[in-house]
Every structure is written in structure tokens, then in C-alpha cells.
mmCIF file of C-alpha atoms and ligand atoms in Angstrom:
data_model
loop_
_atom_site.group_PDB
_atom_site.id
_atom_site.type_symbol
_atom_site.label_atom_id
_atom_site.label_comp_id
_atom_site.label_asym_id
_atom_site.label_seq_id
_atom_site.Cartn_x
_atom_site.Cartn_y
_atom_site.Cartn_z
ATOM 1 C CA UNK A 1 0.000 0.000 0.000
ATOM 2 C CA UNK A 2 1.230 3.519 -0.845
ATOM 3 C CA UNK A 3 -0.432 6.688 -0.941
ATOM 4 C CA UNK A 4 0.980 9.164 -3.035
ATOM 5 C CA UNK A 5 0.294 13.195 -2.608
ATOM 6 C CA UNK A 6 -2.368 14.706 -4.321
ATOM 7 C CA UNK A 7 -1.607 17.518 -5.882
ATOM 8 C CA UNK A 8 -3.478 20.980 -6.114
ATOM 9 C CA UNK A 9 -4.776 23.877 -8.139
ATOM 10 C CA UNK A 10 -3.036 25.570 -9.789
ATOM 11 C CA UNK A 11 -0.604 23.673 -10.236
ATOM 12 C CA UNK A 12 -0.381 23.368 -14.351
ATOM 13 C CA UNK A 13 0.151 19.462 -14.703
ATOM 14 C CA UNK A 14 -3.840 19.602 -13.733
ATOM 15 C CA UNK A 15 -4.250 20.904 -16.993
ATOM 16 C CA UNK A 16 -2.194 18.488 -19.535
ATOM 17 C CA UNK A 17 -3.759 15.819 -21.414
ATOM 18 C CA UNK A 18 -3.080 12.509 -20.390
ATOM 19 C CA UNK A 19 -1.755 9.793 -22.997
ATOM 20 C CA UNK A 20 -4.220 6.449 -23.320
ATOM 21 C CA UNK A 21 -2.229 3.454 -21.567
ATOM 22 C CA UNK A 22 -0.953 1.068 -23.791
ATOM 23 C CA UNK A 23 -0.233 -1.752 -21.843
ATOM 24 C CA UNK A 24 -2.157 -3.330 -18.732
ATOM 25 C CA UNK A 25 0.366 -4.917 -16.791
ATOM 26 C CA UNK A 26 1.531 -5.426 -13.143
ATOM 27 C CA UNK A 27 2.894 -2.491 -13.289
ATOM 28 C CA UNK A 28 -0.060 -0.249 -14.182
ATOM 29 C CA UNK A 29 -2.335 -2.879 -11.556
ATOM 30 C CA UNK A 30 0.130 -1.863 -8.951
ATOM 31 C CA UNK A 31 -0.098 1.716 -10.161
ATOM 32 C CA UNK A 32 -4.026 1.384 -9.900
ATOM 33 C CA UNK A 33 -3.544 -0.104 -6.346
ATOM 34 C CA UNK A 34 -2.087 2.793 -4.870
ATOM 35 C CA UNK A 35 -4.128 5.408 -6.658
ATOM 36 C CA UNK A 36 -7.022 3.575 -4.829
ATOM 37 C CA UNK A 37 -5.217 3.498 -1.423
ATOM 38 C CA UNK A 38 -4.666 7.262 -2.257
ATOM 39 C CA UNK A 39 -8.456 7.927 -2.722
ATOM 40 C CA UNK A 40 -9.818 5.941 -0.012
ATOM 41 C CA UNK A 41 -7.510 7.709 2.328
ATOM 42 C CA UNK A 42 -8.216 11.056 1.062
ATOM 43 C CA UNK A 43 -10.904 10.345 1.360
ATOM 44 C CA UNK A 44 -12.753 10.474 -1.895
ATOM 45 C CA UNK A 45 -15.210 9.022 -4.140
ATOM 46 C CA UNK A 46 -12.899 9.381 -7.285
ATOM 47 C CA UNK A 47 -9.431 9.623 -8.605
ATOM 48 C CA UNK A 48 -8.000 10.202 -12.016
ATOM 49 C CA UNK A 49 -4.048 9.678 -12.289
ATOM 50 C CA UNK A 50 -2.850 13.297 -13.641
ATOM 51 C CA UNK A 51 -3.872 14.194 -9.670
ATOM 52 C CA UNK A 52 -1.188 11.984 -8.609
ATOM 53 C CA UNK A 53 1.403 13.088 -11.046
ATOM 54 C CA UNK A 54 0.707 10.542 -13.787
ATOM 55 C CA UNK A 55 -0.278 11.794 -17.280
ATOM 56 C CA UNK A 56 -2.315 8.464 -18.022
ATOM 57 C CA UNK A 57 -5.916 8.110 -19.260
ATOM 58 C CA UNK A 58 -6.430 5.849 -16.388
ATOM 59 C CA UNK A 59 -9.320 6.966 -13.018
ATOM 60 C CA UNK A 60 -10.212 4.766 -10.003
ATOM 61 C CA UNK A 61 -13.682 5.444 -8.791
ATOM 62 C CA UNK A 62 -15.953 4.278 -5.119
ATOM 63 C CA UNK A 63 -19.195 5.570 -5.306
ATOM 64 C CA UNK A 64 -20.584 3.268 -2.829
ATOM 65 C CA UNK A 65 -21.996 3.960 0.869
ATOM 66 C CA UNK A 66 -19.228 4.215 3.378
ATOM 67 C CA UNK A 67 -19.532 2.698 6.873
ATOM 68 C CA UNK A 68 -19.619 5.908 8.759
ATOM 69 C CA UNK A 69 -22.832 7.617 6.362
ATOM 70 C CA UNK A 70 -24.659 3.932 6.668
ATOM 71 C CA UNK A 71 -27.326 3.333 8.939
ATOM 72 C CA UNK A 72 -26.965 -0.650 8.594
ATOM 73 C CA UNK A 73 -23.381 -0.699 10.333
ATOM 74 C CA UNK A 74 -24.310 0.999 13.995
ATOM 75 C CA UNK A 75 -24.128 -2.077 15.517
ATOM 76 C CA UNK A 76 -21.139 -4.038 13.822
ATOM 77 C CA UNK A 77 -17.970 -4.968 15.550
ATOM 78 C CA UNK A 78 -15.310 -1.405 14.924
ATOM 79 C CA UNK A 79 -13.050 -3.861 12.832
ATOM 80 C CA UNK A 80 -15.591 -4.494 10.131
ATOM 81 C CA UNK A 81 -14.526 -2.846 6.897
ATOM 82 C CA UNK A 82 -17.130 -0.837 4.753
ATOM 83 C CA UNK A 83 -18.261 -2.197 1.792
ATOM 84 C CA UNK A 84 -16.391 -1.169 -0.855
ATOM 85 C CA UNK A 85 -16.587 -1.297 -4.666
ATOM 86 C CA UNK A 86 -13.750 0.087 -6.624
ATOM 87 C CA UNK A 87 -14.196 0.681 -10.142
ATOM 88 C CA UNK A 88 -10.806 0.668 -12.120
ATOM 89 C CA UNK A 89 -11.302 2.367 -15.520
ATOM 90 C CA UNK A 90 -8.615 2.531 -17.950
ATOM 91 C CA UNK A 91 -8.856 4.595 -21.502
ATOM 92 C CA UNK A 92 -12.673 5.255 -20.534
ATOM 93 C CA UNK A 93 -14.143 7.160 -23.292
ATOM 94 C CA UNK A 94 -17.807 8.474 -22.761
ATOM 95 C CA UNK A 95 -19.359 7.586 -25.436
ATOM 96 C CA UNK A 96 -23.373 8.540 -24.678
ATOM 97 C CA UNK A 97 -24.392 11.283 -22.284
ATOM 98 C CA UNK A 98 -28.098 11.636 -21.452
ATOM 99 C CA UNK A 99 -30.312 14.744 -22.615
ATOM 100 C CA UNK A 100 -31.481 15.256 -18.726
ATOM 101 C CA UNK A 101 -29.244 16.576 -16.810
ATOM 102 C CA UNK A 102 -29.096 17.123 -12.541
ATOM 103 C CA UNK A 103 -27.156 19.045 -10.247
ATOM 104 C CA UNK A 104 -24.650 18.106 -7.696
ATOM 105 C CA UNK A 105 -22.948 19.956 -5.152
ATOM 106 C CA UNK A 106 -18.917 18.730 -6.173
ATOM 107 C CA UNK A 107 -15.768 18.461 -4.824
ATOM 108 C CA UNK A 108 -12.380 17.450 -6.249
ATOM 109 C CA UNK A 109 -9.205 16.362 -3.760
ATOM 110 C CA UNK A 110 -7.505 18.912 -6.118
ATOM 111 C CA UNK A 111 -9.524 21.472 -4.440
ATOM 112 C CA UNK A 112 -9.957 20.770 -1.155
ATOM 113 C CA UNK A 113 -12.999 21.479 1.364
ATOM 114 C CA UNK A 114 -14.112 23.904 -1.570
ATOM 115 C CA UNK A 115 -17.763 22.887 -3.137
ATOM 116 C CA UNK A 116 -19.950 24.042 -5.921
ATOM 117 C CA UNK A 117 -22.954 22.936 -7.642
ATOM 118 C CA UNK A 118 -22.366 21.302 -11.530
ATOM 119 C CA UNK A 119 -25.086 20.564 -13.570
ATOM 120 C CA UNK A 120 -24.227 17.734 -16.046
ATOM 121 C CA UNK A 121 -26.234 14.976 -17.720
ATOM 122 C CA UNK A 122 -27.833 12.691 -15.330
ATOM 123 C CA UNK A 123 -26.779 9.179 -16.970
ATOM 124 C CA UNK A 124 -24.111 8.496 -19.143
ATOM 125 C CA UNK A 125 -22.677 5.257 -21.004
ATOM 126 C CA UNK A 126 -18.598 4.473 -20.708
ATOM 127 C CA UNK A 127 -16.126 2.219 -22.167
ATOM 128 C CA UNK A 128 -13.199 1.135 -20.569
ATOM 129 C CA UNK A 129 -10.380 -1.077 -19.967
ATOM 130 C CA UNK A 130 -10.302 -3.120 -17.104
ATOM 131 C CA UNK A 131 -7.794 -4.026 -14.845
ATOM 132 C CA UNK A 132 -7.368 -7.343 -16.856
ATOM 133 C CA UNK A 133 -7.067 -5.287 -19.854
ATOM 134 C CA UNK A 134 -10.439 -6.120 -21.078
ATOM 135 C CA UNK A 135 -12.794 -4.166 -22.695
ATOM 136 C CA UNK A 136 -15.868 -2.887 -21.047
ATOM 137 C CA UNK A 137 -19.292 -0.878 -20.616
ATOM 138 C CA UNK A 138 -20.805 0.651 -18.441
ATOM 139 C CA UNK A 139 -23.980 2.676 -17.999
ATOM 140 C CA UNK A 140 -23.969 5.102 -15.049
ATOM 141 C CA UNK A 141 -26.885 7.528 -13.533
ATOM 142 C CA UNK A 142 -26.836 9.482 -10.455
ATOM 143 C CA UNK A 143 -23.991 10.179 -8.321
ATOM 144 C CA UNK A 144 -22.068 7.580 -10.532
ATOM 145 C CA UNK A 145 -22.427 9.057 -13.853
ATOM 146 C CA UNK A 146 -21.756 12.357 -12.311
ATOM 147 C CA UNK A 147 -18.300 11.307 -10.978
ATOM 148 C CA UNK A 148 -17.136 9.006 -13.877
ATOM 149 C CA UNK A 149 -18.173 12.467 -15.751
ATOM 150 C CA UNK A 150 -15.736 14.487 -13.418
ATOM 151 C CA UNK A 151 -13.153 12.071 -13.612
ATOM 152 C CA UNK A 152 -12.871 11.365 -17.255
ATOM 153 C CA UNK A 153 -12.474 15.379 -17.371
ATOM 154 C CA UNK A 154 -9.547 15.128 -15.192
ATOM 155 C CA UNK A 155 -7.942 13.164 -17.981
ATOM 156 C CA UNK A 156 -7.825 16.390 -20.594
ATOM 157 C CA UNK A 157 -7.427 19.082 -18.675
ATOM 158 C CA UNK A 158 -10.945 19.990 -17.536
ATOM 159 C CA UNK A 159 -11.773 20.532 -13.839
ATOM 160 C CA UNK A 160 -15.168 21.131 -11.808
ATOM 161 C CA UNK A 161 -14.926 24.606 -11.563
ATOM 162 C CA UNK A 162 -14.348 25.537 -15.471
ATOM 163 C CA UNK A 163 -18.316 24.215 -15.151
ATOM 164 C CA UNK A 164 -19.071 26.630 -13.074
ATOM 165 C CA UNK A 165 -19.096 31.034 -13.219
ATOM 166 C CA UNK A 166 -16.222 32.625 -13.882
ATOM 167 C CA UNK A 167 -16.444 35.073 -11.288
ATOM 168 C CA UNK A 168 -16.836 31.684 -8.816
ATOM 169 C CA UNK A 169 -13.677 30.294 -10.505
ATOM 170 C CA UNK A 170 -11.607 33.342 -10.305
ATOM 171 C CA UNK A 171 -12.391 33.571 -6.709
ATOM 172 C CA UNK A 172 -11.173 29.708 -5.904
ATOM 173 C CA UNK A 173 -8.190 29.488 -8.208
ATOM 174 C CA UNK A 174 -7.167 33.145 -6.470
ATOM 175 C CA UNK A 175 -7.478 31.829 -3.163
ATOM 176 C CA UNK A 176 -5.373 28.667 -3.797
ATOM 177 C CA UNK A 177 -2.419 29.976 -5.412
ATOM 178 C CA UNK A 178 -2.479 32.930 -2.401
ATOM 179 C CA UNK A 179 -1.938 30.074 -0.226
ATOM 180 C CA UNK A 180 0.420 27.875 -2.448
ATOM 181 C CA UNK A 181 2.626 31.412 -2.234
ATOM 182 C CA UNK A 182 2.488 31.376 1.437
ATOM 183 C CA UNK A 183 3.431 27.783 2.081
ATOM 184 C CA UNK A 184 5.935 27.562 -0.882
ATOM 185 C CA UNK A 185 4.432 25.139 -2.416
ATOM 186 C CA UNK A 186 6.346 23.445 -5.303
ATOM 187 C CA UNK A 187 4.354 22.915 -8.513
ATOM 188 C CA UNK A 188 5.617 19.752 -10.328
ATOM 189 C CA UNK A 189 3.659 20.961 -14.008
HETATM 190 NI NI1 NI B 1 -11.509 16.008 -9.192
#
């Protein structure tokens, strides 16, 4: 296990494109192992690998009910691990967005403890490569299709806030690279 640091806005490499993988070997499972170890103890509900460093098409996601928000774990034993339900998706390309769309109030470990509302479309349909290097679908609605949605964006470039006002974004991109000044912060981009 090995969590690597997340990094933040502004920092530029949050804006690169990331290159498709080519290859899905131990390497890139291992990779995919500690991007997830990263996210869970974040914690968040989705990861894409530019956040770690890594300009790869490649986004871990865990939409699922943790143990602490669930009403059904009150009375299990403290050692009793959440449920848990990674989603590995490699090369995901979106390939059908819904017409209706829904709000969600969003957050990005890129951006932390800052929240907005996004309105995207409520369902969308992805392919993927799996960790076994085999090719999937998937059809998402909900909370689901909205973070595969803000994940996949992660992979060219695109974050939250560019979905939301100007004047909003100014304001949070402002106040992060204030305090990256002030605690010398070393962008890797
Ligand atoms: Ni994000």
C-alpha cells in the first residue's frame, strides 16, 4: 500500500492531457492499487491519475456507501470494513451522455474542502479497460455518472470549476495559489 500526494490547483500538470495506456500490466495494476489506497484515504469518491502526477488516461472510482454515512453498520464490531466497490477504468471514453441533466454539489481532492454545484447529464454510457485489460461498458446515472463524468475530465485538462461562473472560478483558483505562495508550495507541471 502507498499513498501518493495529491496535488493541487493551480498547479499546471492539472491541466495536460493525459496519454491512453498502452499496456495493462503489473505495473499499471500496482499503479491502480495505490491510486485507490490514495483515494480511499483522502478520502474520496474518485481519482483520475494526472492528480497523482501521472499523465495516463487511467481513473479509479468508489461511489458506494461508506460505513460511517450507513445506517446498517451501527451495531457491527469497529473492525468491520465498509463495503467497498472500486471501479478501475482505464482509456474510458464516454461515449453517450443523457439529454437530462441534474445538479450536484462537487468536490475534487484537487480542491480541497471547496464545493460548488455542476449541472451535467444525469446518466451516461462508458467504455473502458479493465484491470485485466479487457474491454468494457458501463452505464452510469446518479452520483455515478456524475463522478465518472468528473473524472474522465480530469484526464484532458478539464476541472469542476471551469463548469461553473467565472467570477466563482476566479475567486477559488485566487485563493489557492495565495496560499500555495504562502506555504511555498512546489508545482511539479
Ligand atoms: Ni476532481
Amino acid at each position: 500500500m502507498s499513498i501518493k500526494p495529491i496535488i493541487l490547483i493551480p498547479d499546471p500538470i492539472l491541466r495536460v492531457h493525459s496519454k491512453p495506456v498502452e499496456q495493462v500490466d503489473d505495473q499499471l495494476r500496482g499503479f491502480l492499487d495505490d491510486m485507490l489506497d490514495t483515494m480511499y484515504d483522502a478520502p474520496g469518491i474518485g481519482l483520475a491519475a494526472i492528480q497523482v502526477g501521472e499523465p495516463l488516461r487511467v481513473v479509479t472510482v468508489d461511489v458506494s456507501p461508506k460505513a460511517e454515512n450507513g445506517q446498517e453498520n451501527d451495531d457491527a464490531a469497529e473492525d468491520i470494513e465498509p463495503a467497498k466497490n472500486p471501479i478501475f477504468l482505464i482509456n474510458p471514453e464516454i461515449v453517450w451522455q443523457s439529454d437530462e441533466t441534474s445538479v450536484y454539489e462537487e468536490g475534487c481532492l484537487s480542491i480541497p474542502e471547496y464545493y460548488a454545484d455542476v449541472e451535467r447529464p444525469e446518466s451516461c454510457r462508458v467504455k473502458f479497460v479493465d484491470r485485466e485489460g479487457k474491454q468494457q461498458e458501463l452505464e452510469a446515472s446518479g452520483i455515478l455518472a456524475t463522478c465518472i463524468q468528473h473524472e474522465v475530465d480530469h484526464l484532458d485538462g478539464v476541472l469542476f470549476v471551469d463548469h461553473i461562473s467565472k467570477l466563482k472560478r476566479d475567486m477559488v483558483i485566487k485563493k489557492f495559489t495565495k496560499s500555495a505562495k504562502q506555504d511555498g508550495r512546489k508545482f511539479i507541471g
